[in-house]
Amino acid sequence: MEMEKDARPSWDNPMQFVLACVSYAVGLGNVWRFPYLCQMHGGGGFMIPYLLMLILEGIPLFYMELAIGQKMRLGSIGAWSAINPYLGGVGIASVVTSLYLCLYYNVINAWSFWYLFHSFQSVLPWAECPVNSNQTGYIEECEVATPTQYFFYRETLNISPSIDDNGGIHMGQALCLVLAWMIVYLFIVRGVKSTGKVVYFTATFPYVVLIIYLIRGVTLHGAMNGVKYMFTPKLEQLADPRTWINAATQIFFSLGLGFGSLIAFASYNHHNNNFERQAIVVSLINSGTSIFASIVTFSIYGFKATFNYESCLERMRLLLLNTFDMAEDTITLDNVDYWITELNRTHPDQFANLAPKLDTCDLVAELDTAVEGTGLAFIVYSEAIKNMPASQLWSVLYFSMLLLLGMGSMLGNVTAIITPLCDFKVLARNFSNETLNGLVCVFCLLLGLGFTTRSGNYWFTMFNEYGATFSLLFIVLIEIITVSYVYGLKRFEKDIEDMLGHRPNWYWKIMWAVVSPVLLISLFIFYIVDYIRGGTPTYQAWDAVLGKSVVMEYPWYGQAFIALLLVSSVCCVPITALYAFCKKKQKEAKSVPHHEHTVSTVSGV
Amino acid sequence: MLSLLLLLLSLPPALALECSKDHQDGYQVRLSIKTALGDQAYDWNESELFLFKATIAFAMRKYTKNETYDVSNIVVCNETPRVSFWFIVVNPENPTLAITKTRVEEAVRVSRNRINNAFLLTDKTLEFLGIPPTLATPVTPATPPWLIVFGVVIGAVCAGIVALLISSFVRGKRANKAKEFAEEDDQAKGADKGISGETFEDRNGVYNQAFSDDDRFTQL
């Protein structure tokens, strides 16, 4: 009796699978992209397109990916090859896109580590400008910009003026990146056995921090301004097609579809696991977290906007007092505006001299400044944190949360690469699980060091905007069309009945066959049109002299690289199809002469 | 005689230095007491002005180290309700001569901290317009604190990885050994079956009576 080959590892219990999906889906995008979209597209009113897209597109596609993974019990490459040999390229495209994502995503974790470690100081380093060499004032770049911007662009990134100036590697960043990859390795070293234990923590702790921040946030001075601003719906935004497009893309990317991570996670499931309920639960948790996080973000926005507004008023008050030499208590924060008009009337000449220095302090203008992405997470939030009492504690909590959100997503990203690799018998035989995982981590680390150079942030932005957006749409579009029409909805239904015990009802079938493909095709077309109409791609470069970001065009090699990013994952599909086709032809050609040979011997007898 | 007396009497005021706004050797001072202290703000009055003059005289004494400055050598004018005024420092030996701007600036910079503390104010709330504040030397510890935290965390992670790898390796070896034992056991059991037939439990089937060793005892 032969000893059984190692059975496929599996989750210890279904809860681990659900938590892994939650940990993967709930990531940095929920914290820094959704609140921005909410603000740009009419506050509370944005919920309507968002929830609609969740029902039309998000949950059905999530369900589909889980079904494929659980049925095929293979990573994305194996699963798609099994569905249709010509479409194994979809799996390869997923792996390539996951690779790009892994390369740049862990750099964000490195920045979170950097900020986290720098929070253990009596005065947060981004709270004050550093003193210049002769101690007469602050460093000029810091004076022109703000201390938080200076800390991010100069001390964290040491950013160069443009993508052309390369500069050396920032040692601190490189160390933090090494640490980030070591932690990822620690979490995945034993495959799902170790990942399954880790996700208990990475999925739940961010919620603890979010709740603490919610309580702290709504009790901050001026927080209600922000929350009110968010929830007052501006329904006229719903007429803008961009609102709907952004809602669709946000649902799509937030759930992490198309990377192969969901297929990989589901492949370790028990055959009869009830993934239908789990798909709905995880999608709802993901959207709920986005909304929850945006309440927190808006209360922080409100606090920051009110703080800036009141600082502006204070500055104007001092300016008026100093110019007109009035006693300190004549002008208070409340009657600044009154006095401005009054003094304009009584001392017009003096006031005219003052006019260039006078800023209009507007609370709504402050609330309107919408920021997303790394700017929100590392600049706006840290600015708000430095003004809170006991700021070191809040800083540590916040960056730990960012780290866990990022690490949780990284687990999914790396699993999406490793699972298909382990499915290849050649690799699995010659390398142990641990070695293979280690090699993948080291490879990604070495390539990721490029993002820690002085121009690294510009390459990071390029990867962030082009590395995974367009290719994912293409991948998921091919996926849904394959499942619905090439593999056949009937066969898919039967597979699901095999696993769950009942067929999917009409809602799922309509979504898979009609609604989601139509939505995806329109998104796809929109992206292409937008890309072509946008002209030369541009990026934001940090100007140290002006102290703000300026728009610059990518050089020729930058644009070539963007094209490479887009094409490299997309072309896997046709190339693999062609390869499969050629192999089939070769096989057919080989088997024909053999058949003739046997016929002749038979006839010879 | 009377006219000469009158002339002599009128001279000293004319000889005293005229303090005015925008004097070439004067500095404007601005205090923001209510902003700094809020409820605990004190009122600005003659006594506070006297204290101010005394602190400037102290600063000049400290800076020059031998010249004896007195409160009368600090001339103040142009007081406003804002609590801002101009002051000029005059030479104690020759009250008509003003001390140059740069010397006053340096003296103030050296004792800035003492002056601020006398009024419970800071560089921002007690402003000498034109004298840049001396910012405190930043405290730079030998090892940046972030490296310490980083070292702790990376040490823990390394320990974790090594522990996991070693336990995997040990488990793998144990599994291999167990496999070897199981195979040997199989083989041994198989050999036994061949020689004595005294297996009471056949792996593949039931106990076959036909092979039991009754022949050992010869039949009578």
mmCIF file with all atom_site columns, N, CA and C in Angstrom, chain A residues 3 114 117-118 120-121 131 135-138 172 175 179 182-183 185-186 189-190 314 317-318 321-322 325-329 434, chain B residues 30-35 80-82 84 109 133-137 145-146 149-150 153-154 157-158 160-161 164-165 167-168 171 179:
data_model
loop_
_atom_site.group_PDB
_atom_site.id
_atom_site.type_symbol
_atom_site.label_atom_id
_atom_site.label_alt_id
_atom_site.label_comp_id
_atom_site.label_asym_id
_atom_site.label_entity_id
_atom_site.label_seq_id
_atom_site.pdbx_PDB_ins_code
_atom_site.Cartn_x
_atom_site.Cartn_y
_atom_site.Cartn_z
_atom_site.occupancy
_atom_site.B_iso_or_equiv
_atom_site.pdbx_formal_charge
_atom_site.auth_seq_id
_atom_site.auth_comp_id
_atom_site.auth_asym_id
_atom_site.auth_atom_id
_atom_site.pdbx_PDB_model_num
ATOM 1   N N  . MET A 1 3   ? 2.097  4.990   0.514  1.00 0.00 ? 3   MET A N  1
ATOM 2   C CA . MET A 1 3   ? 1.843  6.078   1.458  1.00 0.00 ? 3   MET A CA 1
ATOM 3   C C  . MET A 1 3   ? 1.172  7.226   0.705  1.00 0.00 ? 3   MET A C  1
ATOM 4   N N  . TRP A 1 114 ? 8.250  53.132  9.793  1.00 0.00 ? 114 TRP A N  1
ATOM 5   C CA . TRP A 1 114 ? 9.091  54.309  10.034 1.00 0.00 ? 114 TRP A CA 1
ATOM 6   C C  . TRP A 1 114 ? 8.379  55.289  10.951 1.00 0.00 ? 114 TRP A C  1
ATOM 7   N N  . PHE A 1 117 ? 7.935  53.809  14.530 1.00 0.00 ? 117 PHE A N  1
ATOM 8   C CA . PHE A 1 117 ? 9.133  53.857  15.362 1.00 0.00 ? 117 PHE A CA 1
ATOM 9   C C  . PHE A 1 117 ? 9.457  55.281  15.782 1.00 0.00 ? 117 PHE A C  1
ATOM 10  N N  . HIS A 1 118 ? 9.145  56.245  14.930 1.00 0.00 ? 118 HIS A N  1
ATOM 11  C CA . HIS A 1 118 ? 9.428  57.621  15.276 1.00 0.00 ? 118 HIS A CA 1
ATOM 12  C C  . HIS A 1 118 ? 8.403  58.207  16.231 1.00 0.00 ? 118 HIS A C  1
ATOM 13  N N  . PHE A 1 120 ? 7.940  57.042  19.135 1.00 0.00 ? 120 PHE A N  1
ATOM 14  C CA . PHE A 1 120 ? 8.404  56.824  20.506 1.00 0.00 ? 120 PHE A CA 1
ATOM 15  C C  . PHE A 1 120 ? 9.362  57.912  20.919 1.00 0.00 ? 120 PHE A C  1
ATOM 16  N N  . GLN A 1 121 ? 8.933  59.157  20.810 1.00 0.00 ? 121 GLN A N  1
ATOM 17  C CA . GLN A 1 121 ? 9.775  60.286  21.199 1.00 0.00 ? 121 GLN A CA 1
ATOM 18  C C  . GLN A 1 121 ? 8.931  61.257  21.989 1.00 0.00 ? 121 GLN A C  1
ATOM 19  N N  . VAL A 1 131 ? 15.550 72.892  13.672 1.00 0.00 ? 131 VAL A N  1
ATOM 20  C CA . VAL A 1 131 ? 16.224 74.183  13.708 1.00 0.00 ? 131 VAL A CA 1
ATOM 21  C C  . VAL A 1 131 ? 17.349 74.195  12.690 1.00 0.00 ? 131 VAL A C  1
ATOM 22  N N  . GLN A 1 135 ? 20.916 78.212  14.245 1.00 0.00 ? 135 GLN A N  1
ATOM 23  C CA . GLN A 1 135 ? 19.936 78.326  15.320 1.00 0.00 ? 135 GLN A CA 1
ATOM 24  C C  . GLN A 1 135 ? 19.190 79.638  15.364 1.00 0.00 ? 135 GLN A C  1
ATOM 25  N N  . THR A 1 136 ? 19.049 80.288  14.223 1.00 0.00 ? 136 THR A N  1
ATOM 26  C CA . THR A 1 136 ? 18.267 81.526  14.239 1.00 0.00 ? 136 THR A CA 1
ATOM 27  C C  . THR A 1 136 ? 16.828 81.275  13.839 1.00 0.00 ? 136 THR A C  1
ATOM 28  N N  . GLY A 1 137 ? 16.596 80.184  13.195 1.00 0.00 ? 137 GLY A N  1
ATOM 29  C CA . GLY A 1 137 ? 15.226 79.934  12.747 1.00 0.00 ? 137 GLY A CA 1
ATOM 30  C C  . GLY A 1 137 ? 15.099 78.497  12.327 1.00 0.00 ? 137 GLY A C  1
ATOM 31  N N  . TYR A 1 138 ? 14.046 78.193  11.606 1.00 0.00 ? 138 TYR A N  1
ATOM 32  C CA . TYR A 1 138 ? 13.809 76.835  11.169 1.00 0.00 ? 138 TYR A CA 1
ATOM 33  C C  . TYR A 1 138 ? 14.311 76.650  9.755  1.00 0.00 ? 138 TYR A C  1
ATOM 34  N N  . GLY A 1 172 ? 17.213 54.156  6.162  1.00 0.00 ? 172 GLY A N  1
ATOM 35  C CA . GLY A 1 172 ? 16.122 53.900  7.104  1.00 0.00 ? 172 GLY A CA 1
ATOM 36  C C  . GLY A 1 172 ? 14.960 53.197  6.432  1.00 0.00 ? 172 GLY A C  1
ATOM 37  N N  . LEU A 1 175 ? 15.841 49.577  5.675  1.00 0.00 ? 175 LEU A N  1
ATOM 38  C CA . LEU A 1 175 ? 15.752 48.729  6.865  1.00 0.00 ? 175 LEU A CA 1
ATOM 39  C C  . LEU A 1 175 ? 14.303 48.390  7.184  1.00 0.00 ? 175 LEU A C  1
ATOM 40  N N  . LEU A 1 179 ? 12.429 44.746  7.304  1.00 0.00 ? 179 LEU A N  1
ATOM 41  C CA . LEU A 1 179 ? 11.605 44.300  8.427  1.00 0.00 ? 179 LEU A CA 1
ATOM 42  C C  . LEU A 1 179 ? 10.221 43.893  7.955  1.00 0.00 ? 179 LEU A C  1
ATOM 43  N N  . MET A 1 182 ? 10.368 40.576  6.324  1.00 0.00 ? 182 MET A N  1
ATOM 44  C CA . MET A 1 182 ? 10.609 39.505  7.293  1.00 0.00 ? 182 MET A CA 1
ATOM 45  C C  . MET A 1 182 ? 9.330  39.148  8.024  1.00 0.00 ? 182 MET A C  1
ATOM 46  N N  . ILE A 1 183 ? 8.538  40.162  8.342  1.00 0.00 ? 183 ILE A N  1
ATOM 47  C CA . ILE A 1 183 ? 7.286  39.878  9.031  1.00 0.00 ? 183 ILE A CA 1
ATOM 48  C C  . ILE A 1 183 ? 6.316  39.140  8.106  1.00 0.00 ? 183 ILE A C  1
ATOM 49  N N  . TYR A 1 185 ? 7.152  37.123  5.767  1.00 0.00 ? 185 TYR A N  1
ATOM 50  C CA . TYR A 1 185 ? 7.649  35.749  5.714  1.00 0.00 ? 185 TYR A CA 1
ATOM 51  C C  . TYR A 1 185 ? 7.252  34.980  6.968  1.00 0.00 ? 185 TYR A C  1
ATOM 52  N N  . LEU A 1 186 ? 7.397  35.647  8.110  1.00 0.00 ? 186 LEU A N  1
ATOM 53  C CA . LEU A 1 186 ? 7.026  35.003  9.357  1.00 0.00 ? 186 LEU A CA 1
ATOM 54  C C  . LEU A 1 186 ? 5.558  34.574  9.337  1.00 0.00 ? 186 LEU A C  1
ATOM 55  N N  . VAL A 1 189 ? 5.199  31.561  6.486  1.00 0.00 ? 189 VAL A N  1
ATOM 56  C CA . VAL A 1 189 ? 6.238  30.544  6.326  1.00 0.00 ? 189 VAL A CA 1
ATOM 57  C C  . VAL A 1 189 ? 5.670  29.130  6.285  1.00 0.00 ? 189 VAL A C  1
ATOM 58  N N  . ARG A 1 190 ? 4.600  28.892  7.047  1.00 0.00 ? 190 ARG A N  1
ATOM 59  C CA . ARG A 1 190 ? 4.065  27.531  7.001  1.00 0.00 ? 190 ARG A CA 1
ATOM 60  C C  . ARG A 1 190 ? 2.801  27.456  6.159  1.00 0.00 ? 190 ARG A C  1
ATOM 61  N N  . GLU A 1 314 ? -6.747 83.389  14.492 1.00 0.00 ? 314 GLU A N  1
ATOM 62  C CA . GLU A 1 314 ? -5.804 83.869  15.501 1.00 0.00 ? 314 GLU A CA 1
ATOM 63  C C  . GLU A 1 314 ? -4.703 84.695  14.859 1.00 0.00 ? 314 GLU A C  1
ATOM 64  N N  . ARG A 1 317 ? -6.116 87.988  13.895 1.00 0.00 ? 317 ARG A N  1
ATOM 65  C CA . ARG A 1 317 ? -6.340 88.793  15.102 1.00 0.00 ? 317 ARG A CA 1
ATOM 66  C C  . ARG A 1 317 ? -5.045 89.460  15.534 1.00 0.00 ? 317 ARG A C  1
ATOM 67  N N  . LEU A 1 318 ? -3.964 88.669  15.582 1.00 0.00 ? 318 LEU A N  1
ATOM 68  C CA . LEU A 1 318 ? -2.670 89.223  15.982 1.00 0.00 ? 318 LEU A CA 1
ATOM 69  C C  . LEU A 1 318 ? -2.192 90.286  15.008 1.00 0.00 ? 318 LEU A C  1
ATOM 70  N N  . LEU A 1 321 ? -4.135 93.418  15.726 1.00 0.00 ? 321 LEU A N  1
ATOM 71  C CA . LEU A 1 321 ? -3.698 94.013  16.988 1.00 0.00 ? 321 LEU A CA 1
ATOM 72  C C  . LEU A 1 321 ? -2.356 94.701  16.831 1.00 0.00 ? 321 LEU A C  1
ATOM 73  N N  . ASN A 1 322 ? -1.431 94.012  16.128 1.00 0.00 ? 322 ASN A N  1
ATOM 74  C CA . ASN A 1 322 ? -0.080 94.563  16.011 1.00 0.00 ? 322 ASN A CA 1
ATOM 75  C C  . ASN A 1 322 ? -0.036 95.781  15.113 1.00 0.00 ? 322 ASN A C  1
ATOM 76  N N  . ASP A 1 325 ? -2.126 98.526  16.997 1.00 0.00 ? 325 ASP A N  1
ATOM 77  C CA . ASP A 1 325 ? -1.713 98.746  18.387 1.00 0.00 ? 325 ASP A CA 1
ATOM 78  C C  . ASP A 1 325 ? -2.876 98.843  19.344 1.00 0.00 ? 325 ASP A C  1
ATOM 79  N N  . MET A 1 326 ? -3.808 97.927  19.212 1.00 0.00 ? 326 MET A N  1
ATOM 80  C CA . MET A 1 326 ? -4.944 97.936  20.139 1.00 0.00 ? 326 MET A CA 1
ATOM 81  C C  . MET A 1 326 ? -4.676 96.954  21.259 1.00 0.00 ? 326 MET A C  1
ATOM 82  N N  . ALA A 1 327 ? -5.352 97.173  22.391 1.00 0.00 ? 327 ALA A N  1
ATOM 83  C CA . ALA A 1 327 ? -5.167 96.278  23.541 1.00 0.00 ? 327 ALA A CA 1
ATOM 84  C C  . ALA A 1 327 ? -5.613 94.863  23.167 1.00 0.00 ? 327 ALA A C  1
ATOM 85  N N  . GLU A 1 328 ? -4.976 93.896  23.822 1.00 0.00 ? 328 GLU A N  1
ATOM 86  C CA . GLU A 1 328 ? -5.170 92.500  23.434 1.00 0.00 ? 328 GLU A CA 1
ATOM 87  C C  . GLU A 1 328 ? -6.597 92.020  23.498 1.00 0.00 ? 328 GLU A C  1
ATOM 88  N N  . ASP A 1 329 ? -7.365 92.465  24.505 1.00 0.00 ? 329 ASP A N  1
ATOM 89  C CA . ASP A 1 329 ? -8.690 91.862  24.628 1.00 0.00 ? 329 ASP A CA 1
ATOM 90  C C  . ASP A 1 329 ? -9.773 92.576  23.845 1.00 0.00 ? 329 ASP A C  1
ATOM 91  N N  . GLU A 1 434 ? 8.888  26.090  2.988  1.00 0.00 ? 434 GLU A N  1
ATOM 92  C CA . GLU A 1 434 ? 9.531  27.252  3.607  1.00 0.00 ? 434 GLU A CA 1
ATOM 93  C C  . GLU A 1 434 ? 10.525 27.911  2.661  1.00 0.00 ? 434 GLU A C  1
ATOM 94  N N  . ARG B 2 30  ? 7.203  94.022  21.920 1.00 0.00 ? 30  ARG B N  1
ATOM 95  C CA . ARG B 2 30  ? 5.763  93.777  21.946 1.00 0.00 ? 30  ARG B CA 1
ATOM 96  C C  . ARG B 2 30  ? 5.470  92.611  22.885 1.00 0.00 ? 30  ARG B C  1
ATOM 97  N N  . LEU B 2 31  ? 4.558  92.820  23.811 1.00 0.00 ? 31  LEU B N  1
ATOM 98  C CA . LEU B 2 31  ? 4.203  91.756  24.748 1.00 0.00 ? 31  LEU B CA 1
ATOM 99  C C  . LEU B 2 31  ? 2.763  91.320  24.514 1.00 0.00 ? 31  LEU B C  1
ATOM 100 N N  . SER B 2 32  ? 2.556  90.008  24.516 1.00 0.00 ? 32  SER B N  1
ATOM 101 C CA . SER B 2 32  ? 1.195  89.471  24.378 1.00 0.00 ? 32  SER B CA 1
ATOM 102 C C  . SER B 2 32  ? 0.864  88.717  25.653 1.00 0.00 ? 32  SER B C  1
ATOM 103 N N  . ILE B 2 33  ? 0.608  89.460  26.718 1.00 0.00 ? 33  ILE B N  1
ATOM 104 C CA . ILE B 2 33  ? 0.464  88.815  28.023 1.00 0.00 ? 33  ILE B CA 1
ATOM 105 C C  . ILE B 2 33  ? -0.806 87.986  28.092 1.00 0.00 ? 33  ILE B C  1
ATOM 106 N N  . LYS B 2 34  ? -1.916 88.555  27.602 1.00 0.00 ? 34  LYS B N  1
ATOM 107 C CA . LYS B 2 34  ? -3.193 87.832  27.730 1.00 0.00 ? 34  LYS B CA 1
ATOM 108 C C  . LYS B 2 34  ? -3.186 86.568  26.888 1.00 0.00 ? 34  LYS B C  1
ATOM 109 N N  . THR B 2 35  ? -2.525 86.621  25.707 1.00 0.00 ? 35  THR B N  1
ATOM 110 C CA . THR B 2 35  ? -2.449 85.417  24.873 1.00 0.00 ? 35  THR B CA 1
ATOM 111 C C  . THR B 2 35  ? -1.661 84.324  25.569 1.00 0.00 ? 35  THR B C  1
ATOM 112 N N  . THR B 2 80  ? 1.908  101.853 23.789 1.00 0.00 ? 80  THR B N  1
ATOM 113 C CA . THR B 2 80  ? 0.566  101.739 23.212 1.00 0.00 ? 80  THR B CA 1
ATOM 114 C C  . THR B 2 80  ? -0.262 100.771 24.057 1.00 0.00 ? 80  THR B C  1
ATOM 115 N N  . PRO B 2 81  ? -1.580 100.811 23.900 1.00 0.00 ? 81  PRO B N  1
ATOM 116 C CA . PRO B 2 81  ? -2.435 99.877  24.658 1.00 0.00 ? 81  PRO B CA 1
ATOM 117 C C  . PRO B 2 81  ? -2.180 98.425  24.291 1.00 0.00 ? 81  PRO B C  1
ATOM 118 N N  . ARG B 2 82  ? -1.536 98.194  23.134 1.00 0.00 ? 82  ARG B N  1
ATOM 119 C CA . ARG B 2 82  ? -1.223 96.843  22.715 1.00 0.00 ? 82  ARG B CA 1
ATOM 120 C C  . ARG B 2 82  ? -0.272 96.159  23.681 1.00 0.00 ? 82  ARG B C  1
ATOM 121 N N  . SER B 2 84  ? 3.050  97.624  23.572 1.00 0.00 ? 84  SER B N  1
ATOM 122 C CA . SER B 2 84  ? 4.289  97.628  22.798 1.00 0.00 ? 84  SER B CA 1
ATOM 123 C C  . SER B 2 84  ? 4.924  98.995  22.967 1.00 0.00 ? 84  SER B C  1
ATOM 124 N N  . ARG B 2 109 ? 20.165 88.750  23.111 1.00 0.00 ? 109 ARG B N  1
ATOM 125 C CA . ARG B 2 109 ? 20.163 87.332  22.698 1.00 0.00 ? 109 ARG B CA 1
ATOM 126 C C  . ARG B 2 109 ? 20.793 86.446  23.764 1.00 0.00 ? 109 ARG B C  1
ATOM 127 N N  . PRO B 2 133 ? 14.992 85.044  17.465 1.00 0.00 ? 133 PRO B N  1
ATOM 128 C CA . PRO B 2 133 ? 15.070 84.281  18.717 1.00 0.00 ? 133 PRO B CA 1
ATOM 129 C C  . PRO B 2 133 ? 16.196 83.261  18.652 1.00 0.00 ? 133 PRO B C  1
ATOM 130 N N  . THR B 2 134 ? 16.778 82.977  19.788 1.00 0.00 ? 134 THR B N  1
ATOM 131 C CA . THR B 2 134 ? 17.785 81.918  19.841 1.00 0.00 ? 134 THR B CA 1
ATOM 132 C C  . THR B 2 134 ? 17.048 80.633  20.128 1.00 0.00 ? 134 THR B C  1
ATOM 133 N N  . LEU B 2 135 ? 16.994 79.779  19.165 1.00 0.00 ? 135 LEU B N  1
ATOM 134 C CA . LEU B 2 135 ? 16.250 78.547  19.368 1.00 0.00 ? 135 LEU B CA 1
ATOM 135 C C  . LEU B 2 135 ? 17.105 77.556  20.147 1.00 0.00 ? 135 LEU B C  1
ATOM 136 N N  . ALA B 2 136 ? 16.430 76.781  20.965 1.00 0.00 ? 136 ALA B N  1
ATOM 137 C CA . ALA B 2 136 ? 17.152 75.827  21.807 1.00 0.00 ? 136 ALA B CA 1
ATOM 138 C C  . ALA B 2 136 ? 17.881 74.813  20.946 1.00 0.00 ? 136 ALA B C  1
ATOM 139 N N  . THR B 2 137 ? 19.069 74.411  21.409 1.00 0.00 ? 137 THR B N  1
ATOM 140 C CA . THR B 2 137 ? 19.816 73.392  20.665 1.00 0.00 ? 137 THR B CA 1
ATOM 141 C C  . THR B 2 137 ? 19.012 72.108  20.668 1.00 0.00 ? 137 THR B C  1
ATOM 142 N N  . PRO B 2 145 ? 16.306 57.322  18.633 1.00 0.00 ? 145 PRO B N  1
ATOM 143 C CA . PRO B 2 145 ? 15.397 56.416  19.367 1.00 0.00 ? 145 PRO B CA 1
ATOM 144 C C  . PRO B 2 145 ? 14.683 55.421  18.466 1.00 0.00 ? 145 PRO B C  1
ATOM 145 N N  . TRP B 2 146 ? 14.447 55.807  17.207 1.00 0.00 ? 146 TRP B N  1
ATOM 146 C CA . TRP B 2 146 ? 13.699 54.887  16.354 1.00 0.00 ? 146 TRP B CA 1
ATOM 147 C C  . TRP B 2 146 ? 14.490 53.632  16.068 1.00 0.00 ? 146 TRP B C  1
ATOM 148 N N  . VAL B 2 149 ? 13.891 51.022  18.862 1.00 0.00 ? 149 VAL B N  1
ATOM 149 C CA . VAL B 2 149 ? 12.627 50.282  18.722 1.00 0.00 ? 149 VAL B CA 1
ATOM 150 C C  . VAL B 2 149 ? 12.717 49.310  17.556 1.00 0.00 ? 149 VAL B C  1
ATOM 151 N N  . PHE B 2 150 ? 13.312 49.783  16.461 1.00 0.00 ? 150 PHE B N  1
ATOM 152 C CA . PHE B 2 150 ? 13.488 48.933  15.281 1.00 0.00 ? 150 PHE B CA 1
ATOM 153 C C  . PHE B 2 150 ? 14.289 47.694  15.634 1.00 0.00 ? 150 PHE B C  1
ATOM 154 N N  . VAL B 2 153 ? 12.198 45.177  17.572 1.00 0.00 ? 153 VAL B N  1
ATOM 155 C CA . VAL B 2 153 ? 11.186 44.491  16.770 1.00 0.00 ? 153 VAL B CA 1
ATOM 156 C C  . VAL B 2 153 ? 11.832 43.486  15.822 1.00 0.00 ? 153 VAL B C  1
ATOM 157 N N  . ILE B 2 154 ? 12.925 43.913  15.162 1.00 0.00 ? 154 ILE B N  1
ATOM 158 C CA . ILE B 2 154 ? 13.519 43.002  14.183 1.00 0.00 ? 154 ILE B CA 1
ATOM 159 C C  . ILE B 2 154 ? 14.167 41.816  14.879 1.00 0.00 ? 154 ILE B C  1
ATOM 160 N N  . VAL B 2 157 ? 11.349 39.401  15.536 1.00 0.00 ? 157 VAL B N  1
ATOM 161 C CA . VAL B 2 157 ? 10.897 38.738  14.312 1.00 0.00 ? 157 VAL B CA 1
ATOM 162 C C  . VAL B 2 157 ? 11.896 37.664  13.890 1.00 0.00 ? 157 VAL B C  1
ATOM 163 N N  . CYS B 2 158 ? 13.200 38.002  13.960 1.00 0.00 ? 158 CYS B N  1
ATOM 164 C CA . CYS B 2 158 ? 14.232 37.015  13.616 1.00 0.00 ? 158 CYS B CA 1
ATOM 165 C C  . CYS B 2 158 ? 14.108 35.785  14.493 1.00 0.00 ? 158 CYS B C  1
ATOM 166 N N  . GLY B 2 160 ? 11.496 34.698  15.995 1.00 0.00 ? 160 GLY B N  1
ATOM 167 C CA . GLY B 2 160 ? 10.295 33.963  15.607 1.00 0.00 ? 160 GLY B CA 1
ATOM 168 C C  . GLY B 2 160 ? 10.533 33.102  14.381 1.00 0.00 ? 160 GLY B C  1
ATOM 169 N N  . ILE B 2 161 ? 11.192 33.701  13.383 1.00 0.00 ? 161 ILE B N  1
ATOM 170 C CA . ILE B 2 161 ? 11.427 32.959  12.135 1.00 0.00 ? 161 ILE B CA 1
ATOM 171 C C  . ILE B 2 161 ? 12.326 31.758  12.398 1.00 0.00 ? 161 ILE B C  1
ATOM 172 N N  . LEU B 2 164 ? 10.426 29.034  14.196 1.00 0.00 ? 164 LEU B N  1
ATOM 173 C CA . LEU B 2 164 ? 9.512  28.316  13.313 1.00 0.00 ? 164 LEU B CA 1
ATOM 174 C C  . LEU B 2 164 ? 10.252 27.386  12.376 1.00 0.00 ? 164 LEU B C  1
ATOM 175 N N  . LEU B 2 165 ? 11.369 27.868  11.819 1.00 0.00 ? 165 LEU B N  1
ATOM 176 C CA . LEU B 2 165 ? 12.118 27.040  10.875 1.00 0.00 ? 165 LEU B CA 1
ATOM 177 C C  . LEU B 2 165 ? 12.690 25.819  11.562 1.00 0.00 ? 165 LEU B C  1
ATOM 178 N N  . SER B 2 167 ? 11.565 24.386  14.289 1.00 0.00 ? 167 SER B N  1
ATOM 179 C CA . SER B 2 167 ? 10.511 23.436  14.654 1.00 0.00 ? 167 SER B CA 1
ATOM 180 C C  . SER B 2 167 ? 10.018 22.692  13.421 1.00 0.00 ? 167 SER B C  1
ATOM 181 N N  . SER B 2 168 ? 9.954  23.372  12.262 1.00 0.00 ? 168 SER B N  1
ATOM 182 C CA . SER B 2 168 ? 9.576  22.670  11.029 1.00 0.00 ? 168 SER B CA 1
ATOM 183 C C  . SER B 2 168 ? 10.592 21.592  10.705 1.00 0.00 ? 168 SER B C  1
ATOM 184 N N  . ARG B 2 171 ? 10.348 18.725  13.150 1.00 0.00 ? 171 ARG B N  1
ATOM 185 C CA . ARG B 2 171 ? 9.140  17.954  12.881 1.00 0.00 ? 171 ARG B CA 1
ATOM 186 C C  . ARG B 2 171 ? 9.322  17.087  11.643 1.00 0.00 ? 171 ARG B C  1
ATOM 187 N N  . LYS B 2 179 ? 8.376  7.482   9.729  1.00 0.00 ? 179 LYS B N  1
ATOM 188 C CA . LYS B 2 179 ? 8.101  6.771   8.491  1.00 0.00 ? 179 LYS B CA 1
ATOM 189 C C  . LYS B 2 179 ? 9.011  5.564   8.351  1.00 0.00 ? 179 LYS B C  1
#
